Each structure stands twice: as structure tokens, then as C-alpha cells.
Amino acid sequence: LAHATARYLTVTGDATILKEQLPFLDGQALGEGEHDAFFTPEISKKTVSLYDHCARALDLAIKRSSPAGLPLILGGDWNDGMNRVGEHGKGESVWLGWFLLKTLGDFAAVAKTEGDTKRAQAWAKHAEALKRALESTAWDGEWYRRGSFDDGTPLGSRTSQECKIDSIAQSWSVLSGEGDPARSTTAMQQATKLLVDDHLKIVKLFTPPFSKTDKDPGYIKSYPPGVRENGGQYTHAATWFVIALAEMGQTDEAYRCFSMLNPVNHAFDEASTEHYRVEPYVVAADIYAGDDKGGRGGWTWYT
């Protein structure tokens, strides 16, 4: 919410939206061992401003930090399929670190304009500490790790049996504007080498997919290797990857990967169209990797 609001303010300059009054959603908290619940939430009678909603969210995100200073992944982050990486409250998310770092910087500026000096200073201070934590604990030698499990086992590391490198930890080191430039360059080069599949014309989310590891990352492992978030192309993340390449000035590489996201390039002839299986005139949310169904489109008309 804070990220989207800050972006809205940058594009429109309409700060009046920050004073809009909005309610909360009321619902029962998850019980011990529960990962999700299905119910219709109540709309609270209490309202606070949009600014306050954003500020509370950032304050809570800061509170949910590991001893090392990285955000806790808890029941999943952008990749909700990794819902058991941090189910015991100790696992970390490097991607969320970059995302939070970007948002704290953007919203600290908003806080200043709103006269909320105390929060602006607190967010800026935490951002500095978070940046140090990311560079000191998340760098794996050639790319940034994705995070860590509750027991401290690295996720997205060269030492990992599966999910050795994840694209969003690399792309967001660039998109946040906060990653060490030399490291981000190396990380994106390695991600391009290991995740961009010229044969299938896809940009994988991570590799190798989860299959035989004794670690339980969550329901993501229930997908076959190479399907959806489990090591296939998840186009939302692939788009971030393309934007990161463009921001780095790697325009040829960005266009090459962008062309892979264009669905028409998966259906130039009858054979490729039959293999792709889905509409070539709308972007697919995911495209499979793997030997047998690699290159087949997944869900369309979807995010």
C-alpha cells in the first residue's frame, strides 16, 4: 500500500489522497499452525487516513525484522507459495528487504511533507541499517540470496540443493536503487546466464525447481518442477527482470528478454502454437519450464 501510494504521489502530485479516511477489515486471527482461513471480513466502523494506514504498515514491517536486521518472511512474501519458509517466525526474505528499503526511502519523503518528522527519521534510520544488513548477510558471492529458512539454512544460494538463484532478489537490488552497483551487475549477469532460456524463450523465476529437497518451502513444492512459481516463468517477476536490465542500460538484453514475454513470439507457426496451447494475443501469467512441457503457456487473462 505504501509503495503504491508513494508512486501515485510521484506521478500525480495529488497529496490530498493522503487525507482520505478508510476503514479496516476485521477478522479472526489465524490460530496456531493455521496458514490460511476463508471467511468474509467485517468492515470496521473505525477509520483512519490513507497516510496512517501506510505508516502503520511500514511500522509493522520494521517490527517484523530478524536479529540480523532482515524482514521476516513469515507465511510468504510476494511469492506466497513459499508459505512455510518462515512459518516459525525466524525465516528471512532478502527480496522483501529490497522492497522495504525502496518503500521506506520513498515514504520517508512523504512523512516529511506531512510534518511527521519522528517517523521520517525512524524510517530513514531503519533503511540505513537494512541496507547494511542486506550487503553484509545476503550476498552469496555472485548473486544475492533469496532468504533463509527458520533454521537459518540459506534459500537461493549456491549451497542450496534447489532454488540456487532467484530472479527477484537480483532485479530488486537494481529496482530499489540501493544495491551495490558492482554486485547488482554481477548478480544480473549470473541471473541472465542461469535463468534466461533461449530455447524455451522464457525467463525462469528461479532454478533448479523444488523437487527432492528435504526442506519444505511451502505449497510451491506441490507444483511439478518447472510449473508456475516452482521454477517456471512467472511473468510478473520476468517483467521486473526486464525493467531492471533496462534501468542498468543493458538495452539489448532487456529487449531480448522483453521479446520472450511477447506472446505472439510463442506462436509463429502451427507447431509452436500447438505446443504453447494458450492464446497468443494475451500475456500468460506463467509459462512452464522443464523437459516435457517446457514452453507451454499457463494461466492467461490473469496477473
Short mmCIF file of C-alpha atoms in Angstrom, two decimals:
data_model
loop_
_atom_site.label_atom_id
_atom_site.label_comp_id
_atom_site.label_asym_id
_atom_site.label_seq_id
_atom_site.Cartn_x
_atom_site.Cartn_y
_atom_site.Cartn_z
CA LEU A 1 0.00 0.00 0.00
CA ALA A 2 2.77 2.45 0.92
CA HIS A 3 4.70 1.58 -2.25
CA ALA A 4 1.67 2.15 -4.49
CA THR A 5 0.70 5.34 -2.67
CA ALA A 6 4.19 6.80 -2.95
CA ARG A 7 4.19 6.01 -6.67
CA TYR A 8 0.78 7.65 -7.08
CA LEU A 9 2.05 10.79 -5.37
CA THR A 10 5.13 10.90 -7.61
CA VAL A 11 3.08 10.57 -10.79
CA THR A 12 0.11 12.80 -9.92
CA GLY A 13 1.35 15.19 -7.24
CA ASP A 14 -2.08 14.77 -5.61
CA ALA A 15 -1.28 14.75 -1.88
CA THR A 16 -4.92 15.23 -0.89
CA ILE A 17 -5.42 11.49 -1.23
CA LEU A 18 -3.36 11.00 1.94
CA LYS A 19 -6.20 12.51 3.98
CA GLU A 20 -8.86 10.15 2.63
CA GLN A 21 -10.48 8.25 5.51
CA LEU A 22 -10.54 4.47 5.16
CA PRO A 23 -11.82 1.67 7.41
CA PHE A 24 -10.11 -1.55 8.46
CA LEU A 25 -11.07 -5.16 7.80
CA ASP A 26 -12.00 -7.13 10.92
CA GLY A 27 -11.45 -10.88 11.12
CA GLN A 28 -10.29 -13.58 13.48
CA ALA A 29 -6.53 -14.03 13.70
CA LEU A 30 -5.05 -17.30 12.44
CA GLY A 31 -4.62 -19.94 15.11
CA GLU A 32 -1.50 -21.92 15.92
CA GLY A 33 -0.48 -23.97 12.89
CA GLU A 34 -3.00 -22.28 10.56
CA HIS A 35 -1.65 -20.93 7.28
CA ASP A 36 -4.85 -19.52 5.86
CA ALA A 37 -8.56 -19.08 6.52
CA PHE A 38 -11.59 -18.45 4.34
CA PHE A 39 -14.22 -16.02 5.63
CA THR A 40 -15.97 -12.77 4.79
CA PRO A 41 -14.32 -10.00 6.83
CA GLU A 42 -16.31 -7.26 8.52
CA ILE A 43 -15.77 -3.60 7.68
CA SER A 44 -14.75 -1.69 10.80
CA LYS A 45 -16.54 1.45 11.92
CA LYS A 46 -13.19 2.99 12.81
CA THR A 47 -11.44 4.88 10.03
CA VAL A 48 -8.02 6.49 9.71
CA SER A 49 -6.34 8.39 6.89
CA LEU A 50 -4.64 6.66 3.98
CA TYR A 51 -1.36 8.11 5.28
CA ASP A 52 -1.94 6.44 8.65
CA HIS A 53 -2.74 3.09 7.01
CA CYS A 54 0.55 3.28 5.09
CA ALA A 55 2.51 4.39 8.14
CA ARG A 56 1.13 1.59 10.31
CA ALA A 57 2.04 -0.97 7.64
CA LEU A 58 5.63 0.29 7.48
CA ASP A 59 5.94 0.39 11.27
CA LEU A 60 4.76 -3.22 11.44
CA ALA A 61 7.16 -4.28 8.68
CA ILE A 62 10.05 -2.78 10.63
CA LYS A 63 8.91 -4.51 13.80
CA ARG A 64 8.93 -7.84 11.96
CA SER A 65 12.70 -7.95 11.49
CA SER A 66 15.12 -10.77 12.25
CA PRO A 67 18.04 -10.39 14.67
CA ALA A 68 20.24 -9.87 11.59
CA GLY A 69 18.05 -6.96 10.52
CA LEU A 70 16.28 -8.54 7.53
CA PRO A 71 12.49 -8.73 7.13
CA LEU A 72 10.82 -11.92 8.32
CA ILE A 73 9.18 -13.91 5.53
CA LEU A 74 6.58 -15.50 7.86
CA GLY A 75 3.78 -17.01 5.71
CA GLY A 76 5.29 -15.88 2.41
CA ASP A 77 6.13 -12.61 0.68
CA TRP A 78 5.49 -11.76 -2.99
CA ASN A 79 5.85 -15.49 -3.61
CA ASP A 80 3.01 -16.71 -1.41
CA GLY A 81 3.87 -20.28 -2.39
CA MET A 82 6.87 -20.06 -0.04
CA ASN A 83 4.47 -20.13 2.89
CA ARG A 84 6.48 -22.45 5.14
CA VAL A 85 9.96 -20.96 4.74
CA GLY A 86 9.37 -18.85 7.84
CA GLU A 87 6.32 -20.37 9.47
CA HIS A 88 8.04 -20.41 12.88
CA GLY A 89 8.82 -16.72 12.74
CA LYS A 90 12.56 -16.83 12.07
CA GLY A 91 12.95 -17.20 8.29
CA GLU A 92 14.02 -14.14 6.30
CA SER A 93 13.25 -12.58 2.92
CA VAL A 94 16.01 -10.78 1.04
CA TRP A 95 13.59 -9.72 -1.72
CA LEU A 96 11.34 -8.11 0.89
CA GLY A 97 14.42 -6.34 2.23
CA TRP A 98 15.00 -4.60 -1.11
CA PHE A 99 11.30 -3.82 -1.49
CA LEU A 100 11.02 -2.42 2.04
CA LEU A 101 14.21 -0.41 1.58
CA LYS A 102 12.79 1.24 -1.53
CA THR A 103 9.44 1.93 0.12
CA LEU A 104 10.94 3.33 3.32
CA GLY A 105 13.00 5.79 1.31
CA ASP A 106 10.04 6.89 -0.76
CA PHE A 107 7.67 7.21 2.18
CA ALA A 108 10.14 8.94 4.48
CA ALA A 109 9.99 11.81 2.00
CA VAL A 110 6.18 11.73 2.21
CA ALA A 111 6.36 11.80 6.01
CA LYS A 112 8.49 14.94 5.89
CA THR A 113 5.97 16.75 3.72
CA GLU A 114 3.21 15.66 6.12
CA GLY A 115 5.13 17.03 9.10
CA ASP A 116 5.66 13.56 10.60
CA THR A 117 9.31 14.19 11.43
CA LYS A 118 9.57 11.42 14.02
CA ARG A 119 8.53 8.73 11.58
CA ALA A 120 10.58 10.18 8.73
CA GLN A 121 13.71 9.96 10.89
CA ALA A 122 12.88 6.48 12.19
CA TRP A 123 12.24 5.12 8.69
CA ALA A 124 15.42 6.68 7.31
CA LYS A 125 17.42 5.22 10.20
CA HIS A 126 15.97 1.74 9.67
CA ALA A 127 16.61 1.99 5.93
CA GLU A 128 20.30 2.63 6.58
CA ALA A 129 20.52 -0.38 8.91
CA LEU A 130 18.58 -2.57 6.46
CA LYS A 131 20.90 -1.66 3.60
CA ARG A 132 23.92 -2.66 5.71
CA ALA A 133 22.23 -5.93 6.68
CA LEU A 134 21.45 -6.81 3.07
CA GLU A 135 25.00 -6.24 1.89
CA SER A 136 26.61 -7.95 4.88
CA THR A 137 24.38 -11.03 5.14
CA ALA A 138 22.60 -11.57 1.79
CA TRP A 139 25.48 -11.52 -0.71
CA ASP A 140 26.30 -15.06 -1.81
CA GLY A 141 29.41 -14.38 -3.87
CA GLU A 142 27.88 -13.99 -7.34
CA TRP A 143 24.28 -13.06 -6.54
CA TYR A 144 22.00 -12.17 -3.66
CA ARG A 145 20.30 -14.94 -1.72
CA ARG A 146 16.53 -15.18 -1.72
CA GLY A 147 16.29 -15.51 2.05
CA SER A 148 16.65 -18.13 4.75
CA PHE A 149 14.58 -20.86 6.38
CA ASP A 150 13.60 -20.81 10.05
CA ASP A 151 16.67 -22.88 10.94
CA GLY A 152 19.00 -20.44 9.17
CA THR A 153 19.53 -22.58 6.05
CA PRO A 154 20.09 -20.21 3.09
CA LEU A 155 17.48 -20.04 0.33
CA GLY A 156 18.61 -19.06 -3.14
CA SER A 157 22.27 -19.81 -2.52
CA ARG A 158 24.96 -21.68 -4.43
CA THR A 159 24.92 -24.07 -1.45
CA SER A 160 21.20 -24.74 -1.94
CA GLN A 161 20.24 -28.10 -3.40
CA GLU A 162 17.34 -26.47 -5.23
CA CYS A 163 16.40 -22.83 -5.85
CA LYS A 164 20.04 -21.79 -6.08
CA ILE A 165 19.29 -18.41 -7.67
CA ASP A 166 16.01 -16.45 -7.66
CA SER A 167 15.41 -13.60 -10.09
CA ILE A 168 13.54 -11.16 -7.86
CA ALA A 169 16.33 -10.84 -5.29
CA GLN A 170 18.59 -9.74 -8.15
CA SER A 171 16.18 -7.49 -10.05
CA TRP A 172 15.08 -5.66 -6.93
CA SER A 173 18.65 -4.94 -5.90
CA VAL A 174 18.52 -2.79 -9.05
CA LEU A 175 14.91 -1.57 -8.89
CA SER A 176 15.32 -0.44 -5.29
CA GLY A 177 18.22 1.76 -6.34
CA GLU A 178 20.03 0.59 -3.21
CA GLY A 179 22.10 -2.44 -4.23
CA ASP A 180 25.86 -2.16 -4.52
CA PRO A 181 26.28 -1.33 -8.24
CA ALA A 182 29.11 -3.80 -8.87
CA ARG A 183 27.31 -6.59 -7.04
CA SER A 184 24.00 -5.89 -8.76
CA THR A 185 25.73 -6.00 -12.14
CA THR A 186 27.33 -9.36 -11.33
CA ALA A 187 24.05 -10.69 -9.92
CA MET A 188 22.07 -9.72 -13.02
CA GLN A 189 24.72 -11.22 -15.28
CA GLN A 190 24.51 -14.52 -13.42
CA ALA A 191 20.70 -14.41 -13.41
CA THR A 192 20.70 -13.82 -17.17
CA LYS A 193 23.09 -16.72 -17.68
CA LEU A 194 21.19 -19.16 -15.45
CA LEU A 195 17.54 -18.10 -15.75
CA VAL A 196 17.05 -16.89 -19.33
CA ASP A 197 16.24 -19.91 -21.51
CA ASP A 198 16.73 -19.10 -25.19
CA HIS A 199 15.36 -22.45 -26.34
CA LEU A 200 12.05 -22.18 -24.47
CA LYS A 201 12.02 -18.38 -24.75
CA ILE A 202 11.30 -17.87 -21.06
CA VAL A 203 12.80 -16.09 -18.06
CA LYS A 204 12.64 -18.51 -15.14
CA LEU A 205 11.70 -17.34 -11.67
CA PHE A 206 14.43 -19.47 -10.12
CA THR A 207 16.42 -22.62 -10.78
CA PRO A 208 16.55 -25.52 -10.10
CA PRO A 209 12.89 -26.07 -9.13
CA PHE A 210 11.89 -27.66 -5.84
CA SER A 211 11.58 -31.42 -6.15
CA LYS A 212 13.67 -33.60 -3.86
CA THR A 213 14.95 -31.23 -1.20
CA ASP A 214 14.23 -32.23 2.38
CA LYS A 215 13.41 -28.59 3.18
CA ASP A 216 9.74 -27.68 2.95
CA PRO A 217 9.37 -24.23 1.37
CA GLY A 218 5.58 -24.47 1.24
CA TYR A 219 2.82 -25.25 -1.22
CA ILE A 220 5.09 -24.16 -4.07
CA LYS A 221 6.64 -27.62 -3.86
CA SER A 222 3.27 -29.20 -4.66
CA TYR A 223 3.56 -27.88 -8.22
CA PRO A 224 5.53 -30.17 -10.56
CA PRO A 225 9.09 -28.96 -11.21
CA GLY A 226 9.01 -26.13 -13.74
CA VAL A 227 5.31 -25.36 -13.32
CA ARG A 228 4.12 -21.91 -12.25
CA GLU A 229 6.15 -20.44 -9.37
CA ASN A 230 8.13 -23.65 -8.99
CA GLY A 231 10.88 -22.75 -11.43
CA GLY A 232 8.79 -21.79 -14.44
CA GLN A 233 8.45 -18.31 -15.85
CA TYR A 234 6.23 -16.20 -13.64
CA THR A 235 5.69 -13.26 -15.94
CA HIS A 236 5.19 -10.69 -13.17
CA ALA A 237 8.74 -11.38 -11.96
CA ALA A 238 10.09 -11.66 -15.51
CA THR A 239 8.77 -8.16 -16.19
CA TRP A 240 10.69 -6.85 -13.17
CA PHE A 241 13.77 -8.55 -14.61
CA VAL A 242 13.34 -6.77 -17.95
CA ILE A 243 12.84 -3.40 -16.27
CA ALA A 244 15.97 -3.95 -14.15
CA LEU A 245 18.02 -4.69 -17.26
CA ALA A 246 16.70 -1.54 -18.91
CA GLU A 247 17.49 0.58 -15.85
CA MET A 248 21.05 -0.76 -15.93
CA GLY A 249 21.39 0.38 -19.53
CA GLN A 250 21.52 -3.19 -20.87
CA THR A 251 19.03 -2.33 -23.58
CA ASP A 252 19.83 -5.16 -26.00
CA GLU A 253 19.48 -7.75 -23.25
CA ALA A 254 16.32 -6.08 -21.98
CA TYR A 255 14.75 -6.19 -25.45
CA ARG A 256 15.76 -9.83 -25.94
CA CYS A 257 14.02 -10.79 -22.70
CA PHE A 258 11.08 -8.49 -23.40
CA SER A 259 10.56 -10.29 -26.71
CA MET A 260 10.25 -13.55 -24.79
CA LEU A 261 7.34 -12.05 -22.84
CA ASN A 262 5.51 -11.14 -26.05
CA PRO A 263 3.01 -13.99 -26.51
CA VAL A 264 2.95 -13.74 -30.29
CA ASN A 265 6.58 -14.88 -30.35
CA HIS A 266 5.43 -18.23 -28.94
CA ALA A 267 3.05 -18.87 -31.83
CA PHE A 268 4.70 -18.06 -35.14
CA ASP A 269 3.81 -21.38 -36.76
CA GLU A 270 1.38 -24.24 -36.30
CA ALA A 271 3.77 -26.44 -34.33
CA SER A 272 4.76 -23.76 -31.81
CA THR A 273 1.14 -22.64 -31.47
CA GLU A 274 0.05 -26.20 -30.73
CA HIS A 275 2.78 -26.55 -28.13
CA TYR A 276 2.13 -23.17 -26.48
CA ARG A 277 -1.56 -24.13 -26.19
CA VAL A 278 -2.93 -20.76 -24.98
CA GLU A 279 -3.98 -17.50 -26.63
CA PRO A 280 -1.07 -15.81 -28.42
CA TYR A 281 -2.73 -12.40 -28.13
CA VAL A 282 -2.69 -12.05 -24.32
CA VAL A 283 0.23 -12.34 -21.90
CA ALA A 284 0.24 -15.56 -19.88
CA ALA A 285 0.82 -15.24 -16.15
CA ASP A 286 3.19 -18.19 -16.33
CA ILE A 287 4.95 -20.41 -18.85
CA TYR A 288 6.26 -23.85 -17.94
CA ALA A 289 9.89 -24.87 -17.87
CA GLY A 290 11.12 -28.48 -17.86
CA ASP A 291 11.80 -31.09 -20.50
CA ASP A 292 8.35 -32.40 -21.41
CA LYS A 293 6.02 -29.38 -21.17
CA GLY A 294 8.62 -26.62 -21.29
CA GLY A 295 7.35 -23.60 -23.21
CA ARG A 296 3.67 -24.38 -22.66
CA GLY A 297 1.54 -21.45 -21.53
CA GLY A 298 -0.18 -21.50 -18.16
CA TRP A 299 -2.92 -19.20 -16.87
CA THR A 300 -3.98 -16.37 -19.17
CA TRP A 301 -6.17 -13.30 -18.56
CA TYR A 302 -4.53 -13.23 -15.14
CA THR A 303 -1.79 -11.28 -13.37
#
